[in-house]
mmCIF file of C-alpha atoms and ligand atoms in Angstrom:
data_model
loop_
_atom_site.group_PDB
_atom_site.id
_atom_site.type_symbol
_atom_site.label_atom_id
_atom_site.label_comp_id
_atom_site.label_asym_id
_atom_site.label_seq_id
_atom_site.Cartn_x
_atom_site.Cartn_y
_atom_site.Cartn_z
ATOM 1 C CA UNK A 24 6.327 13.799 7.454
ATOM 2 C CA UNK A 25 8.544 11.578 5.398
ATOM 3 C CA UNK A 26 10.931 8.942 6.685
ATOM 4 C CA UNK A 27 13.559 7.448 4.395
ATOM 5 C CA UNK A 28 16.068 4.743 5.165
ATOM 6 C CA UNK A 29 18.862 4.581 2.648
ATOM 7 C CA UNK A 30 20.697 1.236 2.633
ATOM 8 C CA UNK A 31 20.912 1.090 6.420
ATOM 9 C CA UNK A 32 22.871 -1.733 8.020
ATOM 10 C CA UNK A 33 22.433 -2.126 11.788
ATOM 11 C CA UNK A 34 24.177 -4.239 14.400
ATOM 12 C CA UNK A 35 26.349 -4.347 17.475
ATOM 13 C CA UNK A 36 30.076 -3.684 17.829
ATOM 14 C CA UNK A 37 30.354 -3.450 14.064
ATOM 15 C CA UNK A 38 28.704 -6.853 13.507
ATOM 16 C CA UNK A 39 25.563 -6.459 11.370
ATOM 17 C CA UNK A 40 22.292 -8.077 12.438
ATOM 18 C CA UNK A 41 20.179 -6.597 9.634
ATOM 19 C CA UNK A 42 21.735 -5.533 6.343
ATOM 20 C CA UNK A 43 20.924 -2.979 3.664
ATOM 21 C CA UNK A 44 17.437 -1.826 4.645
ATOM 22 C CA UNK A 45 15.847 0.826 2.452
ATOM 23 C CA UNK A 46 12.276 2.017 2.753
ATOM 24 C CA UNK A 47 10.215 5.145 2.820
ATOM 25 C CA UNK A 48 7.145 6.088 4.820
ATOM 26 C CA UNK A 49 4.875 9.054 4.200
ATOM 27 C CA UNK A 50 2.365 10.816 6.422
ATOM 28 C CA UNK A 51 -0.798 8.769 6.832
ATOM 29 C CA UNK A 52 0.829 5.463 5.878
ATOM 30 C CA UNK A 53 1.242 2.250 7.868
ATOM 31 C CA UNK A 54 4.343 0.158 7.278
ATOM 32 C CA UNK A 55 4.047 -3.345 8.720
ATOM 33 C CA UNK A 56 7.263 -5.163 9.489
ATOM 34 C CA UNK A 57 6.981 -8.934 9.439
ATOM 35 C CA UNK A 58 9.819 -11.195 10.468
ATOM 36 C CA UNK A 59 10.851 -13.757 13.040
ATOM 37 C CA UNK A 60 12.110 -12.764 16.492
ATOM 38 C CA UNK A 61 15.781 -11.874 16.532
ATOM 39 C CA UNK A 62 15.759 -10.536 12.981
ATOM 40 C CA UNK A 63 16.818 -7.033 14.037
ATOM 41 C CA UNK A 64 13.534 -5.120 14.172
ATOM 42 C CA UNK A 65 14.164 -3.538 17.595
ATOM 43 C CA UNK A 66 17.718 -2.683 16.580
ATOM 44 C CA UNK A 67 16.329 -1.021 13.465
ATOM 45 C CA UNK A 68 13.878 1.027 15.571
ATOM 46 C CA UNK A 69 16.700 2.198 17.846
ATOM 47 C CA UNK A 70 18.553 3.340 14.751
ATOM 48 C CA UNK A 71 15.542 5.267 13.440
ATOM 49 C CA UNK A 72 15.305 6.989 16.852
ATOM 50 C CA UNK A 73 19.049 7.722 16.768
ATOM 51 C CA UNK A 74 19.646 5.639 19.897
ATOM 52 C CA UNK A 75 22.095 3.685 17.722
ATOM 53 C CA UNK A 76 24.179 4.779 14.792
ATOM 54 C CA UNK A 77 23.837 2.753 11.595
ATOM 55 C CA UNK A 78 26.947 0.774 10.695
ATOM 56 C CA UNK A 79 26.376 1.906 7.116
ATOM 57 C CA UNK A 80 23.634 4.002 5.527
ATOM 58 C CA UNK A 81 21.524 6.961 6.563
ATOM 59 C CA UNK A 82 18.150 7.803 8.077
ATOM 60 C CA UNK A 83 16.368 10.883 6.736
ATOM 61 C CA UNK A 84 13.334 12.685 8.106
ATOM 62 C CA UNK A 85 11.774 15.170 5.724
ATOM 63 C CA UNK A 86 14.949 14.893 3.656
ATOM 64 C CA UNK A 87 17.210 15.742 6.626
ATOM 65 C CA UNK A 88 19.949 13.353 7.742
ATOM 66 C CA UNK A 89 18.971 12.780 11.423
ATOM 67 C CA UNK A 90 22.591 12.214 12.471
ATOM 68 C CA UNK A 91 22.769 15.984 13.003
ATOM 69 C CA UNK A 92 19.457 16.201 14.934
ATOM 70 C CA UNK A 93 19.480 16.724 18.723
ATOM 71 C CA UNK A 94 17.641 14.062 20.732
ATOM 72 C CA UNK A 95 14.813 16.353 21.859
ATOM 73 C CA UNK A 96 14.001 17.067 18.211
ATOM 74 C CA UNK A 97 13.807 13.324 17.506
ATOM 75 C CA UNK A 98 11.686 12.736 20.633
ATOM 76 C CA UNK A 99 9.296 15.471 19.541
ATOM 77 C CA UNK A 100 8.937 13.759 16.178
ATOM 78 C CA UNK A 101 8.902 10.019 16.868
ATOM 79 C CA UNK A 102 6.838 8.143 19.449
ATOM 80 C CA UNK A 103 7.807 4.593 20.391
ATOM 81 C CA UNK A 104 5.633 1.979 22.048
ATOM 82 C CA UNK A 105 7.732 -1.034 23.014
ATOM 83 C CA UNK A 106 6.373 -4.504 23.661
ATOM 84 C CA UNK A 107 4.793 -5.253 27.052
ATOM 85 C CA UNK A 108 5.887 -1.936 28.504
ATOM 86 C CA UNK A 109 5.928 -1.890 32.274
ATOM 87 C CA UNK A 110 7.140 1.198 34.175
ATOM 88 C CA UNK A 111 9.199 0.852 37.336
ATOM 89 C CA UNK A 112 6.979 3.224 39.363
ATOM 90 C CA UNK A 113 3.249 3.070 39.801
ATOM 91 C CA UNK A 114 2.223 6.053 37.709
ATOM 92 C CA UNK A 115 -1.404 6.835 37.010
ATOM 93 C CA UNK A 116 -2.618 6.560 33.431
ATOM 94 C CA UNK A 117 -2.798 10.367 33.215
ATOM 95 C CA UNK A 118 0.793 10.702 34.444
ATOM 96 C CA UNK A 119 1.877 8.200 31.772
ATOM 97 C CA UNK A 120 0.176 10.303 29.096
ATOM 98 C CA UNK A 121 1.704 13.489 30.521
ATOM 99 C CA UNK A 122 5.151 11.977 30.015
ATOM 100 C CA UNK A 123 4.465 12.425 26.323
ATOM 101 C CA UNK A 124 4.764 16.164 26.949
ATOM 102 C CA UNK A 125 8.276 15.767 28.389
ATOM 103 C CA UNK A 126 10.136 16.407 25.098
ATOM 104 C CA UNK A 127 8.290 19.716 24.979
ATOM 105 C CA UNK A 128 9.109 20.617 28.586
ATOM 106 C CA UNK A 129 12.473 21.652 29.967
ATOM 107 C CA UNK A 130 14.450 19.105 31.944
ATOM 108 C CA UNK A 131 13.210 20.393 35.333
ATOM 109 C CA UNK A 132 9.899 21.987 34.414
ATOM 110 C CA UNK A 133 6.594 20.586 35.572
ATOM 111 C CA UNK A 134 3.567 20.160 33.321
ATOM 112 C CA UNK A 135 1.403 23.250 33.128
ATOM 113 C CA UNK A 136 -2.359 23.550 32.650
ATOM 114 C CA UNK A 137 -1.940 23.398 28.859
ATOM 115 C CA UNK A 138 0.030 20.116 29.095
ATOM 116 C CA UNK A 139 -2.645 18.622 31.335
ATOM 117 C CA UNK A 140 -5.366 19.780 28.932
ATOM 118 C CA UNK A 141 -3.542 18.154 25.991
ATOM 119 C CA UNK A 142 -3.078 14.905 27.942
ATOM 120 C CA UNK A 143 -6.743 14.826 28.999
ATOM 121 C CA UNK A 144 -7.866 15.575 25.440
ATOM 122 C CA UNK A 145 -5.641 12.756 24.085
ATOM 123 C CA UNK A 146 -7.245 10.308 26.514
ATOM 124 C CA UNK A 147 -10.714 11.569 25.685
ATOM 125 C CA UNK A 148 -10.088 11.053 21.943
ATOM 126 C CA UNK A 149 -9.467 7.350 22.638
ATOM 127 C CA UNK A 150 -12.405 7.044 25.064
ATOM 128 C CA UNK A 151 -10.142 6.203 28.001
ATOM 129 C CA UNK A 152 -10.511 9.294 30.166
ATOM 130 C CA UNK A 153 -12.213 7.156 32.835
ATOM 131 C CA UNK A 154 -8.828 5.467 33.376
ATOM 132 C CA UNK A 155 -6.967 8.663 34.193
ATOM 133 C CA UNK A 156 -6.565 8.120 37.945
ATOM 134 C CA UNK A 157 -5.988 4.370 37.765
ATOM 135 C CA UNK A 158 -2.523 2.897 38.239
ATOM 136 C CA UNK A 159 -1.023 2.017 34.850
ATOM 137 C CA UNK A 160 0.175 -1.297 36.282
ATOM 138 C CA UNK A 161 -3.362 -2.232 37.301
ATOM 139 C CA UNK A 162 -5.204 -1.770 34.016
ATOM 140 C CA UNK A 163 -5.579 -4.394 31.280
ATOM 141 C CA UNK A 164 -3.109 -4.956 28.429
ATOM 142 C CA UNK A 165 -5.470 -3.382 25.908
ATOM 143 C CA UNK A 166 -6.034 -0.357 28.149
ATOM 144 C CA UNK A 167 -2.276 0.030 28.574
ATOM 145 C CA UNK A 168 -1.784 0.087 24.818
ATOM 146 C CA UNK A 169 -4.468 2.775 24.526
ATOM 147 C CA UNK A 170 -2.772 4.838 27.256
ATOM 148 C CA UNK A 171 0.543 4.572 25.410
ATOM 149 C CA UNK A 172 -1.154 5.599 22.152
ATOM 150 C CA UNK A 173 -2.685 8.565 24.027
ATOM 151 C CA UNK A 174 0.821 9.440 25.177
ATOM 152 C CA UNK A 175 2.023 9.520 21.562
ATOM 153 C CA UNK A 176 -0.956 11.712 20.626
ATOM 154 C CA UNK A 177 -0.122 14.090 23.513
ATOM 155 C CA UNK A 178 3.491 14.089 22.333
ATOM 156 C CA UNK A 179 2.175 15.330 18.963
ATOM 157 C CA UNK A 180 4.499 12.922 17.192
ATOM 158 C CA UNK A 181 4.372 12.659 13.453
ATOM 159 C CA UNK A 182 5.669 9.107 13.391
ATOM 160 C CA UNK A 183 4.689 6.285 15.738
ATOM 161 C CA UNK A 184 6.702 3.084 16.029
ATOM 162 C CA UNK A 185 4.899 0.167 17.653
ATOM 163 C CA UNK A 186 6.480 -3.153 18.498
ATOM 164 C CA UNK A 187 3.736 -5.788 18.310
ATOM 165 C CA UNK A 188 0.934 -3.501 19.533
ATOM 166 C CA UNK A 189 -1.562 -6.376 19.674
ATOM 167 C CA UNK A 190 0.707 -8.812 21.502
ATOM 168 C CA UNK A 191 -1.147 -10.635 24.307
ATOM 169 C CA UNK A 192 -4.443 -8.912 23.553
ATOM 170 C CA UNK A 193 -7.753 -10.683 23.092
ATOM 171 C CA UNK A 194 -9.384 -10.518 19.666
ATOM 172 C CA UNK A 195 -11.697 -7.613 20.595
ATOM 173 C CA UNK A 196 -8.868 -5.503 21.962
ATOM 174 C CA UNK A 197 -6.696 -6.307 18.921
ATOM 175 C CA UNK A 198 -9.431 -4.920 16.676
ATOM 176 C CA UNK A 199 -9.836 -1.878 18.939
ATOM 177 C CA UNK A 200 -6.119 -1.049 18.945
ATOM 178 C CA UNK A 201 -5.838 -1.531 15.176
ATOM 179 C CA UNK A 202 -8.834 0.702 14.531
ATOM 180 C CA UNK A 203 -7.286 3.426 16.715
ATOM 181 C CA UNK A 204 -4.026 3.117 14.770
ATOM 182 C CA UNK A 205 -6.010 3.549 11.563
ATOM 183 C CA UNK A 206 -7.657 6.646 13.059
ATOM 184 C CA UNK A 207 -4.213 8.122 13.791
ATOM 185 C CA UNK A 208 -3.069 7.595 10.208
ATOM 186 C CA UNK A 209 -6.253 9.233 8.950
ATOM 187 C CA UNK A 210 -5.135 12.287 10.931
ATOM 188 C CA UNK A 211 -1.777 12.183 9.138
ATOM 189 C CA UNK A 212 0.470 10.200 11.473
ATOM 190 C CA UNK A 213 2.886 7.714 9.919
ATOM 191 C CA UNK A 214 3.000 4.347 11.697
ATOM 192 C CA UNK A 215 5.585 1.582 11.675
ATOM 193 C CA UNK A 216 4.247 -1.540 13.307
ATOM 194 C CA UNK A 217 5.680 -4.981 13.900
ATOM 195 C CA UNK A 218 3.140 -7.748 13.623
ATOM 196 C CA UNK A 219 3.228 -11.516 13.490
ATOM 197 C CA UNK A 220 -0.287 -11.659 12.003
ATOM 198 C CA UNK A 221 -0.288 -11.318 8.191
ATOM 199 C CA UNK A 222 -4.009 -10.486 8.420
ATOM 200 C CA UNK A 223 -3.180 -7.264 10.275
ATOM 201 C CA UNK A 224 -0.949 -6.279 7.377
ATOM 202 C CA UNK A 225 -3.719 -7.111 4.861
ATOM 203 C CA UNK A 226 -6.138 -4.957 6.835
ATOM 204 C CA UNK A 227 -4.039 -1.945 7.697
ATOM 205 C CA UNK A 228 -0.670 -1.787 5.922
ATOM 206 C CA UNK A 229 0.034 0.426 2.945
ATOM 207 C CA UNK A 230 3.534 -1.027 2.775
ATOM 208 C CA UNK A 231 5.173 -4.182 4.067
ATOM 209 C CA UNK A 232 8.790 -4.917 4.940
ATOM 210 C CA UNK A 233 9.664 -8.590 5.388
ATOM 211 C CA UNK A 234 12.919 -9.357 7.170
ATOM 212 C CA UNK A 235 14.573 -12.717 7.604
ATOM 213 C CA UNK A 236 18.070 -13.986 8.394
ATOM 214 C CA UNK A 237 19.563 -10.518 8.550
ATOM 215 C CA UNK A 238 18.208 -9.420 5.159
ATOM 216 C CA UNK A 239 15.190 -7.770 3.607
ATOM 217 C CA UNK A 240 13.195 -10.566 1.993
ATOM 218 C CA UNK A 241 10.704 -8.217 0.371
ATOM 219 C CA UNK A 242 9.545 -4.611 0.563
ATOM 220 C CA UNK A 243 6.846 -2.671 -1.230
ATOM 221 C CA UNK A 244 3.126 -2.077 -1.482
ATOM 222 C CA UNK A 245 1.270 -4.545 0.716
ATOM 223 C CA UNK A 246 -0.871 -6.002 -2.076
ATOM 224 C CA UNK A 247 2.287 -6.865 -4.028
ATOM 225 C CA UNK A 248 4.385 -8.136 -1.122
ATOM 226 C CA UNK A 249 1.802 -10.200 0.772
ATOM 227 C CA UNK A 250 1.940 -13.163 -1.591
ATOM 228 C CA UNK A 251 1.771 -16.878 -0.801
ATOM 229 C CA UNK A 252 5.339 -17.202 -2.043
ATOM 230 C CA UNK A 253 6.784 -14.426 0.168
ATOM 231 C CA UNK A 254 4.819 -15.430 3.277
ATOM 232 C CA UNK A 255 5.789 -19.091 2.821
ATOM 233 C CA UNK A 256 9.461 -18.127 2.513
ATOM 234 C CA UNK A 257 9.239 -15.788 5.519
ATOM 235 C CA UNK A 258 7.773 -18.355 7.880
ATOM 236 C CA UNK A 259 9.326 -21.459 6.294
ATOM 237 C CA UNK A 260 5.889 -23.044 5.821
ATOM 238 C CA UNK A 261 3.618 -23.934 2.964
ATOM 239 C CA UNK A 262 1.037 -21.172 3.347
ATOM 240 C CA UNK A 263 -2.142 -20.509 1.437
ATOM 241 C CA UNK A 264 -3.986 -17.230 1.140
ATOM 242 C CA UNK A 265 -7.750 -17.421 1.012
ATOM 243 C CA UNK A 266 -9.633 -14.344 -0.208
ATOM 244 C CA UNK A 267 -12.486 -13.076 1.937
ATOM 245 C CA UNK A 268 -15.255 -11.104 0.281
ATOM 246 C CA UNK A 269 -15.447 -7.782 2.091
ATOM 247 C CA UNK A 270 -16.765 -4.449 0.937
ATOM 248 C CA UNK A 271 -14.503 -2.446 3.242
ATOM 249 C CA UNK A 272 -11.394 -4.501 2.559
ATOM 250 C CA UNK A 273 -11.536 -5.676 -1.079
ATOM 251 C CA UNK A 274 -8.072 -7.295 -1.046
ATOM 252 C CA UNK A 275 -8.361 -8.962 2.371
ATOM 253 C CA UNK A 276 -7.139 -12.554 2.624
ATOM 254 C CA UNK A 277 -6.649 -14.944 5.502
ATOM 255 C CA UNK A 278 -3.410 -16.831 5.779
ATOM 256 C CA UNK A 279 -3.749 -20.561 6.408
ATOM 257 C CA UNK A 280 -0.729 -22.746 7.098
ATOM 258 C CA UNK A 281 -0.178 -26.167 5.596
ATOM 259 C CA UNK A 282 -3.294 -26.346 3.417
ATOM 260 C CA UNK A 283 -2.815 -28.227 0.138
HETATM 261 P P1 ADP B 20 13.957 -8.453 17.013
HETATM 262 O O1 ADP B 20 13.472 -7.134 17.543
HETATM 263 O O2 ADP B 20 13.633 -8.679 15.580
HETATM 264 O O3 ADP B 20 13.519 -9.597 17.859
HETATM 265 P P2 ADP B 20 16.571 -7.547 17.900
HETATM 266 O O4 ADP B 20 16.863 -6.283 17.188
HETATM 267 O O5 ADP B 20 16.131 -7.444 19.322
HETATM 268 O O6 ADP B 20 15.562 -8.433 17.036
HETATM 269 O O7 ADP B 20 17.881 -8.460 17.874
HETATM 270 C C1 ADP B 20 18.580 -8.754 16.664
HETATM 271 C C2 ADP B 20 19.855 -9.483 16.994
HETATM 272 O O8 ADP B 20 20.724 -8.603 17.691
HETATM 273 C C3 ADP B 20 19.655 -10.705 17.883
HETATM 274 O O9 ADP B 20 20.518 -11.721 17.431
HETATM 275 C C4 ADP B 20 20.065 -10.234 19.251
HETATM 276 O O10 ADP B 20 20.614 -11.276 20.002
HETATM 277 C C5 ADP B 20 21.132 -9.186 18.915
HETATM 278 N N1 ADP B 20 21.184 -8.132 19.943
HETATM 279 C C6 ADP B 20 20.145 -7.423 20.415
HETATM 280 N N2 ADP B 20 20.554 -6.517 21.336
HETATM 281 C C7 ADP B 20 21.898 -6.654 21.445
HETATM 282 C C8 ADP B 20 22.928 -6.003 22.221
HETATM 283 N N3 ADP B 20 22.629 -5.018 23.063
HETATM 284 N N4 ADP B 20 24.201 -6.418 22.040
HETATM 285 C C9 ADP B 20 24.503 -7.397 21.182
HETATM 286 N N5 ADP B 20 23.599 -8.064 20.401
HETATM 287 C C10 ADP B 20 22.311 -7.697 20.537
#
């Protein structure tokens, strides 16, 4: 899996909201996108999934310009977990995971035993099989995120796009979700993830894309991009980075605002 954006400008009715974005993502990598709300991240995701055409520029998957790809091919390749997803109907958790098989089923076909086995196995791999008969709307935020990750696993996507996957989760569930994302990348999935916590990028990102005021502020390897200077510019604050001694995460730092 390789995703490349080549000088992509995105927007609405020809008016750009985010200009000249270039990045690449390989199998097993996490790209964290940091940037204020309204900076065009969701619009960029829609473009990567071909739900919007770029105003300028191209999106390539494995070297192929996706503008010629049919939608089912894209859906079989890219999984998307939006923020605070809430379905209209009261599906069970297992039914939600089974929806991940839809790109592989015909329009009117029903899931077969193999689809159900894949969905069950996906839930088991995340230790959430006990949720299978519960209503998706009645489980916790963290459990919902895990169900949606299970859906992407069942979908057999190679690339997963997550919009603030730890939004509204308690600290324990944030750590759980992030560790499951890491597990997916260790199995070769590429992940693009929006976060508002620089620490998440320090812990999990191979690459970081910072966007602000319609432009890319910085892009590259996380250890180079996550600097006091870039983070201070991004959030418009005087930020300090404090190193934390950790065997597992040798370059981990916490970000502290306003410390002189
Ligand atoms: P983010 O995901 O970073 O919060 P969005 O991509 O949702 O940013 O929005 C970027 C900009 O595009 C915002 O100014 C927003 O108002 C505008 N925008 C989003 N959706 C539409 C739309 N359907 N039509 C016109 N403008 C839109």
